[in-house]
XYZ file of C-alpha atoms in Angstrom:
776
model
C 0.000 0.000 0.000
C 2.773 2.432 0.945
C 4.686 1.593 -2.239
C 1.585 2.290 -4.357
C 1.122 5.640 -2.647
C 4.758 6.584 -3.299
C 4.372 5.691 -6.967
C 1.150 7.694 -7.200
C 2.738 10.775 -5.578
C 5.657 10.616 -8.006
C 3.343 10.181 -10.990
C 1.172 13.093 -9.856
C 4.197 15.349 -9.558
C 5.564 14.403 -12.990
C 2.218 14.787 -14.761
C 1.468 18.175 -13.159
C 4.981 19.438 -13.962
C 4.698 18.272 -17.579
C 1.298 19.978 -17.980
C 2.636 23.207 -16.471
C 5.664 23.117 -18.772
C 3.607 22.270 -21.838
C 1.286 25.190 -21.132
C 4.292 27.480 -20.770
C 5.558 26.334 -24.170
C 2.138 27.099 -25.696
C 2.113 30.542 -24.038
C 5.614 31.362 -25.352
C 4.567 30.483 -28.929
C 1.212 32.209 -28.665
C -0.807 29.001 -28.943
C -3.363 30.102 -26.371
C -5.761 27.198 -26.843
C -2.966 24.704 -26.100
C -1.759 26.846 -23.196
C -5.251 27.011 -21.673
C -5.918 23.313 -22.259
C -2.716 22.198 -20.459
C -3.129 24.549 -17.505
C -6.824 23.747 -17.075
C -6.001 20.030 -17.193
C -3.369 20.537 -14.486
C -5.861 22.517 -12.393
C -8.555 19.845 -12.749
C -6.023 17.174 -11.830
C -5.145 19.135 -8.687
C -8.841 19.513 -7.850
C -9.489 15.786 -8.111
C -6.636 14.708 -5.870
C -7.233 17.567 -3.398
C -10.891 16.599 -3.024
C -9.790 13.015 -2.376
C -7.342 14.229 0.311
C -10.036 16.362 1.936
C -12.459 13.439 1.987
C -9.790 11.286 3.597
C -9.136 13.924 6.258
C -12.853 14.260 7.003
C -13.151 10.503 7.437
C -10.443 10.766 10.086
C -12.348 13.716 11.585
C -9.565 16.159 10.761
C -9.762 19.491 8.993
C -6.763 19.483 6.652
C -5.164 22.405 4.857
C -5.963 20.660 1.579
C -9.410 22.317 1.814
C -7.783 25.662 1.009
C -6.157 24.138 -2.053
C -9.528 22.853 -3.315
C -11.100 26.303 -2.947
C -8.103 27.976 -4.602
C -8.216 25.594 -7.565
C -11.973 25.989 -8.048
C -11.610 29.750 -7.782
C -8.761 29.827 -10.313
C -10.980 28.170 -12.895
C -13.933 30.359 -11.982
C -12.040 33.601 -12.601
C -10.176 32.226 -15.657
C -6.720 32.004 -14.006
C -5.608 28.517 -15.136
C -1.891 29.321 -14.739
C -2.418 29.967 -11.022
C -4.309 26.673 -10.768
C -1.537 24.765 -12.541
C 1.065 26.295 -10.217
C -0.989 25.269 -7.182
C -1.219 21.695 -8.502
C 2.572 21.489 -8.948
C 3.133 22.901 -5.464
C 0.704 20.413 -3.949
C 2.194 17.462 -5.847
C 5.775 18.358 -4.947
C 4.853 18.910 -1.319
C 2.978 15.628 -1.155
C 5.905 13.757 -2.707
C 8.493 15.251 -0.357
C 6.281 14.696 2.654
C 5.710 11.054 1.716
C 9.451 10.498 1.293
C 10.293 12.212 4.585
C 7.591 10.546 6.655
C 8.101 7.085 5.163
C 9.321 4.780 7.891
C 10.569 1.220 7.820
C 7.722 -1.146 8.504
C 7.879 -2.944 11.795
C 7.624 -6.613 11.239
C 7.879 -9.724 13.314
C 9.900 -11.727 10.809
C 12.716 -12.473 13.235
C 10.345 -13.532 16.002
C 8.211 -15.621 13.650
C 11.184 -17.342 12.015
C 12.662 -18.245 15.387
C 9.429 -19.577 16.852
C 9.419 -23.406 16.799
C 6.970 -24.969 14.362
C 7.327 -28.591 15.424
C 7.864 -30.490 18.669
C 9.060 -34.004 19.435
C 6.441 -35.760 21.496
C 7.314 -38.905 23.443
C 4.524 -41.456 22.872
C 4.306 -45.144 23.898
C 5.254 -46.076 20.350
C 8.347 -43.825 20.338
C 9.258 -40.232 19.545
C 6.918 -38.528 17.084
C 7.524 -35.112 15.496
C 4.257 -33.137 15.448
C 3.230 -29.553 14.624
C 3.666 -27.380 17.697
C -0.048 -26.460 17.593
C -0.891 -30.095 18.336
C 0.961 -30.135 21.666
C -1.418 -30.402 24.620
C -0.982 -29.992 28.354
C 0.490 -33.112 29.876
C 2.366 -34.208 26.741
C 5.901 -35.489 27.322
C 8.370 -33.709 25.025
C 12.014 -34.187 24.071
C 14.173 -31.111 23.288
C 17.575 -31.745 21.726
C 20.795 -29.728 22.254
C 20.557 -26.302 20.651
C 16.806 -26.567 20.052
C 14.221 -24.020 21.159
C 11.774 -25.157 23.835
C 8.413 -25.180 21.968
C 5.963 -24.680 24.870
C 6.057 -23.978 28.596
C 6.543 -27.026 30.803
C 8.299 -28.506 33.811
C 11.473 -30.559 33.704
C 11.687 -34.240 34.559
C 15.498 -34.050 34.952
C 18.247 -31.430 35.277
C 18.913 -29.123 32.330
C 21.093 -26.228 31.227
C 19.133 -23.510 29.444
C 19.977 -20.349 27.559
C 17.151 -17.956 28.489
C 18.667 -14.836 26.927
C 15.767 -14.447 24.484
C 13.425 -14.123 27.474
C 15.465 -12.344 30.145
C 18.301 -10.733 28.179
C 20.840 -12.297 30.539
C 23.642 -14.092 28.688
C 24.545 -16.655 31.364
C 23.340 -20.262 30.977
C 20.895 -21.265 33.714
C 21.007 -24.582 35.566
C 17.554 -26.013 36.177
C 16.679 -29.041 38.290
C 13.893 -31.590 37.935
C 10.535 -29.986 38.610
C 11.627 -26.480 37.571
C 9.474 -24.583 35.106
C 10.988 -23.982 31.689
C 9.538 -21.345 29.353
C 9.118 -21.563 25.611
C 11.728 -19.588 23.737
C 14.518 -20.923 25.965
C 17.309 -22.782 24.185
C 18.634 -26.120 25.393
C 22.308 -25.419 26.128
C 23.098 -28.916 27.393
C 22.235 -32.529 26.729
C 18.748 -33.616 25.556
C 16.041 -32.761 28.082
C 12.602 -34.120 28.848
C 9.714 -31.952 29.961
C 5.983 -32.164 30.542
C 3.982 -29.490 28.709
C 2.036 -27.128 30.967
C 0.645 -24.915 28.176
C -0.281 -25.024 24.549
C 1.618 -23.105 21.877
C -0.917 -20.274 21.648
C -0.633 -19.503 25.369
C 3.105 -20.110 25.775
C 5.602 -17.482 26.871
C 7.116 -16.988 23.427
C 3.737 -16.571 21.773
C 2.953 -13.908 24.372
C 6.080 -11.996 23.332
C 4.809 -11.894 19.755
C 1.388 -10.691 20.909
C 2.923 -8.031 23.148
C 4.743 -6.584 20.151
C 1.564 -6.640 18.069
C -0.477 -4.975 20.819
C 2.131 -2.299 21.398
C 2.296 -1.608 17.669
C -1.470 -1.322 17.484
C -1.384 1.250 20.283
C 1.214 3.417 18.593
C -0.073 6.854 17.568
C -0.051 7.508 13.785
C 2.086 10.247 12.321
C 0.373 13.628 12.583
C 1.608 16.211 10.116
C 2.655 19.635 11.281
C 0.301 20.941 8.645
C -2.699 19.249 10.215
C -1.974 20.752 13.612
C -1.647 24.265 12.258
C -4.682 23.774 10.020
C -6.935 23.917 13.080
C -6.251 27.646 13.220
C -5.106 28.484 9.700
C -8.034 27.106 7.677
C -10.789 29.019 9.546
C -8.680 32.195 9.431
C -8.191 31.896 5.654
C -11.881 31.250 5.014
C -12.852 34.159 7.248
C -10.467 36.518 5.428
C -11.677 35.368 2.002
C -15.290 35.809 3.129
C -14.553 39.297 4.429
C -12.942 40.259 1.108
C -16.031 39.050 -0.783
C -18.420 40.919 1.478
C -16.409 44.160 1.408
C -15.325 44.243 -2.252
C -17.472 41.693 -4.090
C -14.366 40.835 -6.129
C -14.046 37.140 -6.913
C -10.521 37.739 -8.286
C -9.345 39.095 -4.925
C -10.903 36.141 -3.117
C -9.106 33.698 -5.418
C -5.839 35.630 -4.981
C -6.160 35.297 -1.213
C -6.772 31.548 -1.510
C -3.859 31.110 -3.938
C -1.277 32.725 -1.646
C -2.817 30.918 1.322
C -2.114 27.508 -0.220
C 0.163 26.159 2.550
C 3.093 24.797 0.579
C 5.629 25.876 3.240
C 3.878 23.388 5.476
C 4.075 20.667 2.855
C 7.609 21.395 1.623
C 9.791 23.007 4.263
C 8.946 20.813 7.231
C 9.573 17.502 5.391
C 12.873 18.816 4.033
C 14.031 19.753 7.550
C 13.017 16.288 8.710
C 14.846 14.608 5.823
C 17.934 16.654 6.644
C 17.737 15.529 10.258
C 17.488 11.899 9.196
C 20.581 12.371 7.037
C 22.546 14.027 9.845
C 21.660 11.307 12.336
C 22.761 8.594 9.914
C 26.187 10.223 9.778
C 26.656 9.677 13.520
C 25.632 6.025 13.256
C 21.956 6.322 14.183
C 19.244 5.295 11.709
C 15.902 6.961 12.476
C 12.998 5.287 10.699
C 11.094 8.269 9.395
C 9.898 11.730 10.335
C 7.418 10.480 12.914
C 10.193 8.702 14.812
C 12.429 11.781 14.627
C 9.704 13.994 16.059
C 9.006 11.574 18.911
C 12.727 11.201 19.625
C 13.015 14.977 19.977
C 10.231 14.915 22.579
C 11.710 12.038 24.618
C 12.239 12.835 28.307
C 12.339 9.440 30.094
C 15.153 7.071 29.105
C 14.631 3.367 29.876
C 17.639 1.079 29.424
C 17.877 -2.678 29.351
C 21.056 -3.593 31.261
C 22.600 -6.360 29.203
C 24.224 -5.192 25.984
C 23.428 -1.507 26.538
C 24.806 -0.477 29.931
C 27.017 -3.582 29.939
C 28.959 -4.968 26.986
C 26.651 -7.955 26.555
C 29.339 -10.650 26.458
C 31.404 -12.146 29.303
C 35.059 -11.175 29.695
C 37.797 -12.812 31.703
C 38.630 -10.682 34.723
C 40.841 -13.004 36.768
C 42.419 -16.445 36.860
C 42.540 -17.706 40.440
C 45.235 -20.336 41.066
C 45.287 -20.538 44.876
C 47.891 -23.076 46.002
C 47.930 -25.074 42.758
C 51.212 -25.965 41.094
C 50.544 -23.879 37.992
C 50.467 -20.124 37.493
C 47.623 -18.238 35.867
C 49.510 -17.677 32.610
C 49.887 -21.416 32.069
C 46.275 -22.138 33.004
C 44.960 -19.462 30.647
C 47.086 -20.858 27.811
C 45.877 -24.422 28.355
C 42.241 -23.435 28.886
C 42.180 -21.211 25.793
C 43.911 -23.903 23.740
C 41.214 -26.428 24.652
C 38.389 -23.914 24.174
C 39.434 -23.216 20.585
C 37.227 -26.118 19.496
C 34.251 -25.334 21.776
C 31.205 -23.363 20.510
C 30.278 -22.171 24.031
C 30.013 -18.387 24.519
C 32.390 -18.478 27.512
C 34.894 -20.483 25.479
C 35.080 -17.642 22.979
C 35.707 -15.200 25.827
C 38.581 -17.279 27.218
C 40.205 -17.646 23.789
C 39.804 -13.914 23.199
C 41.458 -13.155 26.559
C 44.455 -15.306 25.654
C 44.828 -13.671 22.244
C 44.733 -10.209 23.780
C 47.566 -11.166 26.126
C 49.584 -12.407 23.180
C 49.521 -16.017 24.385
C 50.488 -18.585 21.747
C 47.903 -21.372 21.652
C 48.269 -25.012 20.659
C 45.508 -27.063 19.109
C 44.114 -29.651 21.555
C 43.971 -33.388 21.018
C 41.486 -36.104 22.029
C 38.754 -33.543 22.777
C 35.431 -34.671 24.212
C 32.601 -32.427 25.402
C 29.785 -33.084 27.845
C 27.007 -30.579 26.971
C 26.030 -28.597 30.037
C 29.017 -29.817 32.072
C 32.345 -29.117 30.390
C 35.049 -30.100 27.951
C 38.270 -32.093 28.242
C 41.259 -32.776 26.041
C 45.042 -32.850 25.906
C 46.981 -29.603 25.535
C 50.766 -29.412 25.694
C 50.883 -32.974 27.064
C 48.459 -32.300 29.934
C 44.919 -33.586 30.379
C 42.868 -30.395 30.774
C 39.276 -30.260 31.973
C 37.110 -27.123 31.927
C 33.607 -26.733 33.283
C 31.614 -27.146 36.451
C 33.407 -27.920 39.700
C 31.475 -31.138 40.350
C 32.423 -32.431 36.896
C 36.149 -31.630 36.840
C 36.878 -32.547 40.495
C 36.307 -36.005 41.915
C 37.829 -35.544 45.396
C 35.971 -32.440 46.537
C 36.570 -28.733 46.061
C 39.621 -27.133 47.746
C 38.990 -24.202 50.078
C 40.602 -21.716 47.724
C 38.287 -22.822 44.904
C 35.331 -22.505 47.239
C 36.448 -18.958 48.051
C 36.611 -18.106 44.350
C 33.115 -19.505 43.918
C 31.807 -17.334 46.781
C 33.423 -14.235 45.292
C 31.792 -15.019 41.956
C 28.363 -15.499 43.534
C 28.716 -12.244 45.478
C 29.513 -10.267 42.311
C 27.286 -12.228 39.884
C 30.358 -13.424 37.948
C 30.611 -16.585 35.873
C 33.060 -19.332 36.833
C 34.949 -21.898 34.761
C 36.829 -24.463 36.865
C 40.085 -25.919 35.514
C 41.785 -29.190 36.378
C 45.205 -30.327 35.127
C 45.955 -34.047 35.007
C 43.098 -34.671 37.432
C 44.291 -32.082 39.997
C 42.672 -28.718 40.850
C 44.315 -26.087 38.675
C 42.374 -22.838 38.927
C 39.174 -20.914 38.477
C 38.587 -18.520 35.588
C 36.280 -15.663 36.592
C 34.256 -13.863 33.937
C 31.828 -10.964 34.056
C 29.687 -8.917 31.714
C 31.453 -5.595 32.408
C 29.835 -2.205 32.514
C 30.669 -0.126 29.478
C 33.439 2.308 30.437
C 31.537 5.182 28.851
C 28.157 4.269 30.397
C 28.133 7.005 33.043
C 29.291 9.646 30.565
C 26.574 8.435 28.207
C 23.942 8.999 30.895
C 25.307 12.494 31.560
C 25.277 13.330 27.838
C 21.675 12.210 27.562
C 20.702 14.376 30.527
C 22.256 17.402 28.865
C 20.296 16.499 25.713
C 17.008 16.865 27.590
C 16.481 13.522 29.349
C 14.977 14.176 32.788
C 14.689 10.609 34.163
C 16.700 7.426 33.582
C 15.495 3.897 34.389
C 17.444 0.614 34.288
C 15.616 -2.669 33.584
C 17.174 -6.104 33.972
C 16.333 -9.740 34.519
C 19.217 -9.954 37.007
C 18.722 -10.110 40.760
C 18.063 -6.931 42.721
C 21.398 -6.435 44.541
C 23.463 -6.757 41.363
C 21.056 -4.522 39.442
C 21.203 -1.837 42.135
C 25.000 -1.828 42.139
C 25.092 -1.411 38.348
C 22.505 1.365 38.534
C 24.534 3.180 41.176
C 27.745 2.929 39.151
C 26.223 4.330 35.962
C 24.082 6.955 37.721
C 20.494 6.089 36.777
C 17.503 7.366 38.753
C 15.613 4.090 39.181
C 16.341 0.367 38.867
C 13.799 -2.414 38.246
C 15.237 -5.940 38.622
C 13.840 -9.422 37.910
C 12.085 -8.203 34.734
C 10.699 -10.555 32.108
C 9.387 -9.164 28.775
C 5.895 -8.513 30.166
C 7.400 -6.792 33.214
C 9.438 -4.526 30.966
C 6.305 -3.522 29.062
C 4.508 -2.743 32.327
C 7.413 -0.583 33.501
C 7.534 1.281 30.176
C 3.811 1.986 30.389
C 4.156 3.144 34.004
C 7.017 5.516 33.133
C 4.860 7.180 30.463
C 3.296 9.223 33.268
C 6.691 10.902 33.790
C 7.066 12.001 30.180
C 7.581 10.696 26.659
C 9.564 7.437 26.906
C 12.654 6.210 25.055
C 13.391 2.493 25.476
C 16.859 1.162 24.574
C 17.458 -2.584 24.153
C 19.313 -5.124 22.034
C 17.607 -8.516 22.357
C 14.510 -10.402 21.288
C 13.184 -10.077 24.832
C 13.316 -6.268 24.491
C 11.103 -6.153 21.378
C 7.755 -5.764 23.191
C 9.081 -2.957 25.402
C 10.619 -1.196 22.383
C 7.267 -1.281 20.612
C 5.390 -0.094 23.711
C 7.653 2.916 24.336
C 7.133 6.346 22.837
C 10.289 5.652 20.841
C 12.162 2.344 20.653
C 15.940 2.344 20.191
C 17.817 -0.848 19.280
C 21.551 -1.447 19.527
C 22.329 -3.526 16.450
C 26.124 -3.860 16.682
C 25.773 -7.549 17.466
C 23.678 -8.222 14.371
C 20.052 -7.871 13.286
C 17.540 -9.039 15.878
C 13.862 -8.595 16.543
C 14.758 -5.489 18.530
C 16.140 -3.698 15.457
C 13.098 -4.755 13.429
C 10.709 -3.441 16.072
C 12.608 -0.288 16.993
C 11.986 3.190 15.597
C 15.680 4.053 15.932
C 18.646 1.724 15.360
C 22.180 2.467 16.565
C 24.277 0.754 13.905
C 27.595 0.920 15.764
C 28.611 0.210 19.329
C 28.571 3.802 20.610
C 25.609 4.255 22.924
C 26.490 7.921 23.456
C 25.582 8.557 19.800
C 21.959 8.465 20.983
C 22.551 11.840 22.682
C 23.797 13.195 19.364
C 20.711 11.819 17.627
C 18.400 13.438 20.189
C 20.100 16.800 19.679
C 19.826 16.405 15.903
C 16.145 15.488 16.222
C 15.467 18.480 18.465
C 17.314 20.850 16.141
C 15.580 19.460 13.036
C 12.189 19.814 14.688
C 12.982 23.402 15.708
C 14.184 24.279 12.208
C 11.081 22.659 10.698
C 8.880 24.833 12.903
C 10.972 27.918 12.045
C 10.616 27.256 8.335
C 6.868 26.856 8.756
C 6.614 30.069 10.755
C 8.672 32.011 8.198
C 6.731 30.583 5.265
C 3.312 30.984 6.803
C 4.173 34.437 8.134
C 5.068 35.639 4.646
C 1.958 33.906 3.286
C -0.164 35.885 5.738
C 1.449 39.115 4.528
C 0.804 38.089 0.926
C -2.817 37.286 1.805
C -3.309 40.805 3.161
C -1.704 42.302 0.050
C -3.915 40.134 -2.177
C -6.994 41.140 -0.188
C -6.160 44.789 -0.883
C -6.083 44.074 -4.628
C -2.353 44.524 -5.174
C -1.573 40.864 -5.895
C -3.558 39.111 -8.673
C -3.843 35.290 -8.685
C -1.093 34.620 -11.248
C 1.377 36.915 -9.496
C 0.253 35.452 -6.177
C 1.127 31.943 -7.387
C 4.630 33.131 -8.328
C 4.983 34.959 -5.007
C 3.955 31.784 -3.203
C 6.710 29.916 -5.056
C 9.227 32.520 -3.820
C 7.956 32.036 -0.284
C 8.374 28.287 -0.728
C 12.010 28.714 -1.830
C 12.788 30.876 1.191
C 11.122 28.402 3.552
C 13.136 25.574 2.001
C 16.387 27.515 2.451
C 15.541 27.920 6.131
C 14.758 24.215 6.356
C 18.031 23.188 4.732
C 19.915 24.546 7.748
C 19.126 21.194 9.343
C 21.828 19.702 7.114
C 24.527 21.768 8.821
C 26.197 20.521 12.021
C 24.782 21.703 15.315
C 26.089 21.432 18.863
C 27.882 18.168 19.628
C 28.575 16.495 22.957
C 31.613 14.595 21.829
C 35.182 15.834 22.082
C 36.997 15.483 18.763
C 40.550 14.240 19.179
C 43.130 15.640 16.754
C 45.121 12.851 15.053
C 48.250 13.318 17.182
C 46.253 13.345 20.422
C 44.258 10.304 19.330
C 47.491 8.418 18.599
C 48.886 9.382 22.010
C 45.701 8.317 23.791
C 45.614 5.048 21.892
C 49.237 4.261 22.757
C 48.704 4.977 26.439
C 45.508 2.930 26.473
C 47.462 -0.028 25.101
C 49.937 0.444 27.960
C 47.012 0.820 30.372
C 45.656 -2.559 29.244
C 49.100 -4.159 29.465
C 49.595 -3.233 33.136
C 46.168 -4.437 34.292
C 47.594 -7.880 35.218
C 49.970 -6.084 37.598
C 46.968 -4.501 39.312
C 45.278 -7.887 39.692
C 48.492 -9.379 41.030
C 48.331 -6.891 43.922
C 45.134 -8.556 45.142
C 46.499 -12.071 44.614
C 49.619 -11.292 46.667
C 47.530 -9.594 49.379
C 45.277 -12.652 49.639
C 48.209 -15.047 50.044
C 50.632 -12.952 52.128
C 52.011 -14.693 55.195
C 55.138 -14.791 57.339
C 56.962 -17.373 55.168
C 59.787 -16.620 52.764
C 57.735 -17.509 49.651
C 55.154 -14.838 50.507
C 57.846 -12.203 50.923
C 59.432 -13.249 47.639
C 56.087 -12.786 45.836
C 55.658 -9.369 47.456
C 59.137 -8.263 46.385
C 58.526 -9.515 42.843
C 55.289 -7.521 42.826
C 57.102 -4.378 43.987
C 59.582 -4.793 41.173
C 56.750 -4.983 38.608
C 55.002 -1.969 40.155
C 58.169 0.122 39.918
C 59.227 -1.072 36.455
C 55.841 -1.362 34.686
C 53.006 0.315 36.550
C 54.538 3.564 37.797
C 56.275 4.505 34.504
C 52.924 4.156 32.738
C 51.127 6.344 35.305
C 53.887 8.977 35.051
C 53.600 8.983 31.229
C 49.865 9.617 31.537
C 50.470 12.452 33.993
C 53.060 14.258 31.877
C 51.932 13.492 28.313
C 48.192 12.792 28.286
C 46.606 14.832 31.058
C 47.766 18.292 29.834
C 46.279 17.602 26.386
C 43.029 16.355 27.905
C 42.789 19.527 30.019
C 42.941 21.600 26.823
C 40.413 19.476 24.951
C 37.890 19.032 27.744
C 36.575 21.478 30.300
C 39.655 23.466 31.205
C 42.816 23.267 33.327
C 41.192 21.234 36.112
C 39.512 18.516 34.029
C 42.022 15.869 35.142
C 42.751 17.280 38.602
C 41.105 14.368 40.440
C 43.028 11.826 38.350
C 46.284 13.654 39.023
C 45.545 13.539 42.748
C 45.093 9.777 42.492
C 48.432 9.465 40.684
C 50.076 11.191 43.629
C 48.388 8.764 46.038
C 49.611 5.785 43.981
C 53.169 7.110 44.172
C 52.876 7.538 47.934
C 51.500 4.017 48.468
C 54.189 2.490 46.240
C 56.882 4.329 48.205
C 55.422 3.026 51.480
C 55.437 -0.523 50.115
C 59.085 -0.105 49.096
C 59.981 1.182 52.577
C 58.075 -1.545 54.397
C 59.650 -4.385 52.423
C 63.059 -2.781 52.902
C 62.592 -2.682 56.651
C 61.778 -6.410 56.863
C 65.113 -8.092 57.490
C 65.732 -11.617 56.267
C 63.203 -13.921 54.630
C 60.681 -14.100 57.447
C 58.178 -11.395 58.383
C 56.542 -10.876 61.742
C 52.798 -10.972 62.282
C 52.638 -7.173 62.618
C 54.568 -6.748 59.369
C 52.174 -9.092 57.565
C 49.163 -7.172 58.842
C 50.666 -3.862 57.720
C 51.722 -5.295 54.363
C 48.303 -6.819 53.665
C 46.498 -3.565 54.504
C 48.877 -1.583 52.288
C 48.368 -3.933 49.353
C 44.582 -3.963 49.670
C 44.555 -0.160 49.849
C 46.750 0.159 46.749
C 44.561 -2.344 44.899
C 41.384 -0.408 45.713
C 42.968 2.877 44.596
C 44.155 1.345 41.326
C 40.779 -0.218 40.516
C 38.971 3.086 41.081
C 41.604 5.055 39.177
C 41.486 2.713 36.182
C 37.679 2.839 36.081
C 37.764 6.651 36.120
C 40.318 6.763 33.319
C 38.387 4.304 31.160
C 35.165 6.227 31.733
C 36.561 9.717 31.294
C 39.617 9.642 29.027
C 39.991 6.397 27.148
C 36.304 6.310 26.203
C 37.172 9.234 23.900
C 38.814 6.669 21.628
C 35.487 4.923 21.093
C 33.603 8.156 20.526
C 36.192 9.154 17.899
C 35.963 5.833 16.071
C 39.469 4.694 16.983
C 40.072 0.980 17.353
C 41.364 0.223 20.821
C 41.688 -3.027 22.739
C 38.980 -3.539 25.307
C 38.217 -6.174 27.869
C 41.820 -7.315 28.265
C 42.110 -10.443 30.371
C 43.310 -9.224 33.728
C 45.006 -12.383 34.939
C 47.563 -12.423 37.680
C 50.720 -14.450 37.087
C-alpha cells in the first residue's frame, strides 16, 4: 500500500509538472488554446486529488489544509486564471511527494520472532518419539528437546537441564535447572537432551505472548500527525474568514481567489519535510538510523530514558577478569594458555571469551587433542601434554573442592560473575572468573543524555536486585527495576509514560515488546540484526551508545528548524494574503509569489543539514594516537593490578610470601609507575585543553600522587623487613597496604576508562577492550 502511494505521488508530480511546462511552451509560442488546455487540465487534476485528500481527512475527523487548495483551484478556474491553478497543482504534488518520502518509515515486522518460533515439537509417545506440529501439543504431553533446540511450549522438567534464556530475560549466562523447575518456551537447550511435561499449549506459551505483546504495542502506537494538520486547526478558519470578508467588502471574486492562492500552505508541505529529511541524514552520519519523520519527532520529545542492562549499559558478552590459582602448582599464565587452547574447538560463549582473553595477552595457543565435550558440564582434552578439563566444579573434580576454589566460587556469587573451573591431570588447577562488564563510557553516556534533555533514567534487567542496584549506582540512573521478564518490561515502560515521553533502549529479542510499547524504541544492532532492530523506531548501527545523545540533539534541532521554516513561510503567506486582499496581488502573481515564499522556507529548512552542537570531544590525530598508545599500555599493566590482590590474599610470614611481594614491587616500579607517570606528563595536559579546562584531570592527578605515595610506602616496608621471614605485625601492615593500593588502582582505572579512554570509542578509533586481567 505504501509503495503504491509513493508511486502515485511521483506520478502526480511528474504529470502536473509536464502539464505546467507544456502550457508554458504554448504561451511562449502564442498558442493560447494549447496553453489554456494544459493549464486547465493541471488545475482539474489538482482539484481531483485535493478533493480526495479532503475526503480522507474528514473521514479521520480532521480538517486538513488541503481544503484551502480545493477552494483555490476551483476559484482559479472560476475567474479564468488557469496558470495559477496549474502552479498550485505542482506545489501540492511536490509537497505531497516530499512529505511522503520524509515521513516514510521502515515497517515494523515480526519476521525475526516468527522465524525463530518453533513450528514442530518431538512428542514422546508409547510407540516412540513422534515429530508433530507445535499447535498439536497439549498440556500433559511429554516432550524431548535436543541440544541447541528451542523449547516449543512452557513445561516442567523431569530431569536437570542447562538452558539459555537470553531471548526471554536478556541475561547471557546459561541457567542450571533441576527436575521440577518450570521452563519457558523460547529458551534454548544449552546442554544434553532434556525431557519436559507441557504445561501450556503453543498459543498460550511465553514466546507466543512476546509476539502478541509486540503486536499490541504496535497497534497502540499513535499515527504520524503532520505539522500541517496541527496548524490547520487555526489556519483554515482564518483563511476562510479573510476570504469571506474580502467578498463581502469588495465583491471581487478575483481578490478572493488571490487570497486563496497565496494561502495555499506549501511551506507546510515542503519546508517541514525537508528539515526532517535533513535531520534523518545528519543522524545517519553519527551512526543512528531513524525510521522516518514520525520517529524523529518523537525522539526529539523524549524525556524518560529506559535502558535494558545487558548489551546496553554492559557490553553484553562475558570477559575474563581473573584467573585464580590458589595453592595449585601452575600459574595463571599457564592455566589461561591451556584453557584457551582447549576452548578453541568449543562453541560455548564463555569459550570464545577465554580464547579472546588469551589472544589479547599475546599467548600462543596449541591445538588440543582427544577432545570430548559433555554438553552442560564441560570439555576435556590434551593440551601441551596435559589432560585439561574445563567446566563445572562437580564435573572436573572427583575428590571435593579445595577451600581456595570454594572462596573463588563465593566471590563469583557475590559479584554475579561466571566461573569456569580448571583441572590439570586430574588435579585442581584454577578458576577462571568472567563478568559482563559495565561499558566504560556508560556514566558519561547517561550524563550526555541528561544534557540532551532527558529528565529521568530507568534501568531494567532480569538480574537479581542487589546486582542490578549496584550497576545502577555505578552508571548513575535514577531508578532500577530488577527481575524483569518481557511482560514486566512492558509494564514498567507503560508506568514511566506518566513521567514524560519514553525512550526504550534494548538489544535482544526479549526487548522487542518494550521497544514497541515505548514512545520511541531504540535498538543497539552492533551484534547483528535481531527482533529489537526490526521493532525499533531508531537503530544504533555501531557500538557507541552515546551517539543516541547526538541523535536526540539532531532530532530536536531538526524539529525546531522545521517549525521555524513553517513560521517564516506561513508568516510571509499571511502578509501576501493581506496584500492580495487589498487588490495589489492578482492570482497569477500570487502563485509566483507563493513559489518565492516556498524557496525561502526551504532555504531555512536546509539549515538542518549543517552541524549543530555536539557532545563529543573530537581528538586531533596526534592526540588520538597518544591516547591510543597509552591505552594499550594501560591494558598491558592491568595484570599487575590484579596481582596486587592475589599477593595480598596469600601474604604470610613465610619466605615464599615475601618473595612474591618483592617480585610484585619490582613490577610496580618497572611497569606500573612509569605508565602512570607517562599519563600524567603526556596525556593529562592535552586532555585539560580538549575538555573542560585546566582542572579537568585534577582528580586523576591527585590519584596518581596517592599511587606514588602508596608504592613508596610498600618499598619502605619491604626494605625494613630483614631476612626472609616477616613478623605478624609486618604481615598485617603489608596486607592492609596492598589492599589499599589495589582499591585505589581499581577506582583510578575505572575513572580513566570512563573519562579519558572512552574518547577513543567516541572518535571511532580501534582500541583493545576487555583485556584479560590475569595475575601471574
